mmCIF file of C-alpha atoms in Angstrom:
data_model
loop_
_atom_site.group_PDB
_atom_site.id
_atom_site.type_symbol
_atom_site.label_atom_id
_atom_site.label_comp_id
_atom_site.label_asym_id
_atom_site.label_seq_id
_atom_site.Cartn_x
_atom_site.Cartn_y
_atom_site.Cartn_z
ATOM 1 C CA UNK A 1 -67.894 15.614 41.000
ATOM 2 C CA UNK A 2 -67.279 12.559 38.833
ATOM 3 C CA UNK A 3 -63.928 11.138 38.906
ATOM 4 C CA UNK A 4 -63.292 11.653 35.196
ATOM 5 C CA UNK A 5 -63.673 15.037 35.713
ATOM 6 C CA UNK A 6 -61.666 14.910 38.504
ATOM 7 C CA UNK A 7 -58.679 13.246 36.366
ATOM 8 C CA UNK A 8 -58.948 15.518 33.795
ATOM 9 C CA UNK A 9 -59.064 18.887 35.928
ATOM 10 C CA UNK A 10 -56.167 17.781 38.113
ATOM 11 C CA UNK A 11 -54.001 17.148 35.179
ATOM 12 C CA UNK A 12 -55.121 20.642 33.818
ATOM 13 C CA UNK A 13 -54.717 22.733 36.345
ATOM 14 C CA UNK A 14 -50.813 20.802 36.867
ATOM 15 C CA UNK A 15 -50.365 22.221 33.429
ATOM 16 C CA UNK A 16 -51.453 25.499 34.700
ATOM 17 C CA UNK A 17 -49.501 26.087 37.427
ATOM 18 C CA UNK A 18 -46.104 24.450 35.209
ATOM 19 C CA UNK A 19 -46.929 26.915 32.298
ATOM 20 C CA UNK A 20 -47.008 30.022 34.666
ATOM 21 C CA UNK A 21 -44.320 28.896 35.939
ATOM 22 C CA UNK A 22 -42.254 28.242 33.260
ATOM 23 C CA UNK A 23 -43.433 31.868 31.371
ATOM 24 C CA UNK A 24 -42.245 33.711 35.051
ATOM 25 C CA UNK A 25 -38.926 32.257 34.393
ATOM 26 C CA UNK A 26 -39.144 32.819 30.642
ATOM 27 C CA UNK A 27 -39.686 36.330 31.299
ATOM 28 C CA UNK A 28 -37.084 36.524 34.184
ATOM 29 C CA UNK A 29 -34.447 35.274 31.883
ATOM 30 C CA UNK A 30 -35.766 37.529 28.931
ATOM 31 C CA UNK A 31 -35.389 34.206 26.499
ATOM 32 C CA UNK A 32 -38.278 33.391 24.627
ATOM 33 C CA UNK A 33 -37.386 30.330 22.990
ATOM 34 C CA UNK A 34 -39.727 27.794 23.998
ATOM 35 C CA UNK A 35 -42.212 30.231 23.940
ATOM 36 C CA UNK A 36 -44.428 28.066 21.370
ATOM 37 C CA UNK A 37 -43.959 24.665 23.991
ATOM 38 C CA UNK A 38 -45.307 27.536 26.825
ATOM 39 C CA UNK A 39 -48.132 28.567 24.541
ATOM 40 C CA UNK A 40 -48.885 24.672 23.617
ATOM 41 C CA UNK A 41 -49.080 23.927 27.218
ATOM 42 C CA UNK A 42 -50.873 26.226 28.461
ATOM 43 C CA UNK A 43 -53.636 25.407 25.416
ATOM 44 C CA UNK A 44 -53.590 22.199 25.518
ATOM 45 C CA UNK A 45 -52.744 21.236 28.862
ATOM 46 C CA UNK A 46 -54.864 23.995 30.740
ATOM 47 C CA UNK A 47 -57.235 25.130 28.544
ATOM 48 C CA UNK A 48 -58.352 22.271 26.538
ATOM 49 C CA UNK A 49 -57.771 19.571 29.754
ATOM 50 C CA UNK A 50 -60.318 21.895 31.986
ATOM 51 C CA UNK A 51 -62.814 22.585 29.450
ATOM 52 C CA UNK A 52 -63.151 18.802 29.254
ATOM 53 C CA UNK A 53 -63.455 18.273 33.305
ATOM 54 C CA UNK A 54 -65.982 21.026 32.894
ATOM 55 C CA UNK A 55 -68.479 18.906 30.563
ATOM 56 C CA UNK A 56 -68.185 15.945 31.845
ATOM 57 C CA UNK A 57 -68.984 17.267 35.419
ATOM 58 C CA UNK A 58 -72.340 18.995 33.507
ATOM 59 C CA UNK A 59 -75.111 17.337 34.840
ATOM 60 C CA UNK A 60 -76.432 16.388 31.416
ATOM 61 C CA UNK A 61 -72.679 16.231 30.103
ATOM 62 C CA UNK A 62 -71.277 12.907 28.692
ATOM 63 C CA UNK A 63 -71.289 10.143 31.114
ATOM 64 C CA UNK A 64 -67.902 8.517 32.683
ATOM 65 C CA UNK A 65 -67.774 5.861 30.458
ATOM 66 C CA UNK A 66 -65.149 4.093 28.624
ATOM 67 C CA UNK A 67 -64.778 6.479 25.845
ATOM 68 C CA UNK A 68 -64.117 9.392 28.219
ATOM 69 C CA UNK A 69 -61.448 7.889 30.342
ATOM 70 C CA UNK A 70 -59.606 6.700 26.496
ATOM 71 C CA UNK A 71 -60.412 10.393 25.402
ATOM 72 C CA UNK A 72 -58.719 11.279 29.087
ATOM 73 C CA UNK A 73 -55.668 8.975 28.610
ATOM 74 C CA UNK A 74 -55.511 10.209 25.219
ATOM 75 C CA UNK A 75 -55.682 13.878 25.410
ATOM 76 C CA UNK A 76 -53.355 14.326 29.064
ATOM 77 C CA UNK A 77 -51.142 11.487 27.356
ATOM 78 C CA UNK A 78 -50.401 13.744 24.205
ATOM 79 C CA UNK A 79 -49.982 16.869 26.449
ATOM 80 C CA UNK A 80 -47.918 15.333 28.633
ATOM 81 C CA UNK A 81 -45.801 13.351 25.280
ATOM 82 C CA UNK A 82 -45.942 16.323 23.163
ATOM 83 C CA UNK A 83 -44.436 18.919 25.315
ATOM 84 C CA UNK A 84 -41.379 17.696 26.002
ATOM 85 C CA UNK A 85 -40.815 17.082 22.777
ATOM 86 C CA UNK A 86 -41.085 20.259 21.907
ATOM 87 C CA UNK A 87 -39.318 21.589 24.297
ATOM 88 C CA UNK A 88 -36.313 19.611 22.949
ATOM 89 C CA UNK A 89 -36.597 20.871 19.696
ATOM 90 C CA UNK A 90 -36.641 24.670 19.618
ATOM 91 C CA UNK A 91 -33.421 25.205 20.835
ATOM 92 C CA UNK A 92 -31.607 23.913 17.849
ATOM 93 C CA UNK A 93 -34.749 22.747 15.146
ATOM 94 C CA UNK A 94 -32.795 22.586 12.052
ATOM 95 C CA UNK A 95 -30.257 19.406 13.535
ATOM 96 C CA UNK A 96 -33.152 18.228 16.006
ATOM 97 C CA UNK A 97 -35.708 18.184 13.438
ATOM 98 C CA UNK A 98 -34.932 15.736 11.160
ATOM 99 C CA UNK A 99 -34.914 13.434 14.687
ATOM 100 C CA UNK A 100 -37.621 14.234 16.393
ATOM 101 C CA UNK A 101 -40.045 15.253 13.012
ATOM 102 C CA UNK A 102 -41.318 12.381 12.190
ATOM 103 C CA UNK A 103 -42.027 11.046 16.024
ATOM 104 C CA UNK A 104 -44.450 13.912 16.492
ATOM 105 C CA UNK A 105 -47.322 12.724 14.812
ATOM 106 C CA UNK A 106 -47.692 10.268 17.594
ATOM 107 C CA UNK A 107 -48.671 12.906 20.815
ATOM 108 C CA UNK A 108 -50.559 14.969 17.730
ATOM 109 C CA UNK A 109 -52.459 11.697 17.155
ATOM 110 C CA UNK A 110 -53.419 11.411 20.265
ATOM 111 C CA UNK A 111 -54.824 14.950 21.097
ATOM 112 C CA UNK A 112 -56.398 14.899 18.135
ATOM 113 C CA UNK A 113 -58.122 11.195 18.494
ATOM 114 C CA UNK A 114 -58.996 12.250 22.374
ATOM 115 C CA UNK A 115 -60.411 15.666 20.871
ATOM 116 C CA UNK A 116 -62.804 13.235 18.287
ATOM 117 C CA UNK A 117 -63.781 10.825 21.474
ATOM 118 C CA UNK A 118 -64.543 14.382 23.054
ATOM 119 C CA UNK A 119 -66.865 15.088 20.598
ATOM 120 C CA UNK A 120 -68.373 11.885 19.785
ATOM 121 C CA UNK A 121 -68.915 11.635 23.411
ATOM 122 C CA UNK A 122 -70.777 14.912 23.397
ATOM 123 C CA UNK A 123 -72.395 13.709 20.546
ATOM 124 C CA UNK A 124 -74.133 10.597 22.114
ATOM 125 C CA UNK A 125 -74.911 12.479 25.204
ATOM 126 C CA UNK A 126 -77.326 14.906 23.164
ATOM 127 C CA UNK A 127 -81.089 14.830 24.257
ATOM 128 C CA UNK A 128 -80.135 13.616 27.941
ATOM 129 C CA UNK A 129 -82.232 15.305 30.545
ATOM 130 C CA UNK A 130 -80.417 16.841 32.956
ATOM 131 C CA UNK A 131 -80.416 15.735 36.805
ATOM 132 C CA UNK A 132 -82.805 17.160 38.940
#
């Protein structure tokens, strides 16, 4: 398995086993409030980190080049920024908010610039014959 896909499954399946977890001791405690950092994530952490490990180990998936490992450093950064941040917030949003708001676009940024590399990757790989 290529080591890109390596990074980026590792780092998913971390934000796998946190999410579950935090939601066992979400649902132990019966308080839901960071329910939306849980769902967050588990999407974007999990979800989103895996199905990227998943292409790039594709035998005609995008190659390990540059642009992955940014799109890697980019997309587990945000996770791994925006989280946290979130988590902070919830409990009280309305005096937190006006602190943290504006600092937020920088992990969104990122997830959504690694998403683009994602795709442009994709994009160039198009028309590669798969290995034998």
């Amino acid at each position: 398995m290529p080591r890109i896909s390596v990074a980026f499954l590792t780092v998913a399946a971390l934000c796998g086993m946190a999410g579950m977890i935090w939601g066992g001791f979400m649902g132990a405690t019966e308080n839901m409030t960071m329910a939306p950092a849980h769902a967050h994530l588990n999407l974007l952490g999990w979800v989103t980190l895996a199905i990227m490990g998943a292409v790039y180990a594709l035998p005609a998936g995008p190659s390990a080049n540059r642009l992955a490992w940014t799109n890697f450093v980019l997309s587990a950064g945000g996770v791994l920024i925006m989280i946290p941040m979130l988590a902070w917030l919830l409990p009280d949003p309305a005096s937190r908010g006006p602190v943290i708001g504006p600092w937020f676009l920088l992990p969104e940024a990122m997830v959504f610039i690694g998403l683009l590399l994602f795709l442009v990757n994709i994009w160039r790989s198009r028309g590669r014959p798969a290995a034998a």
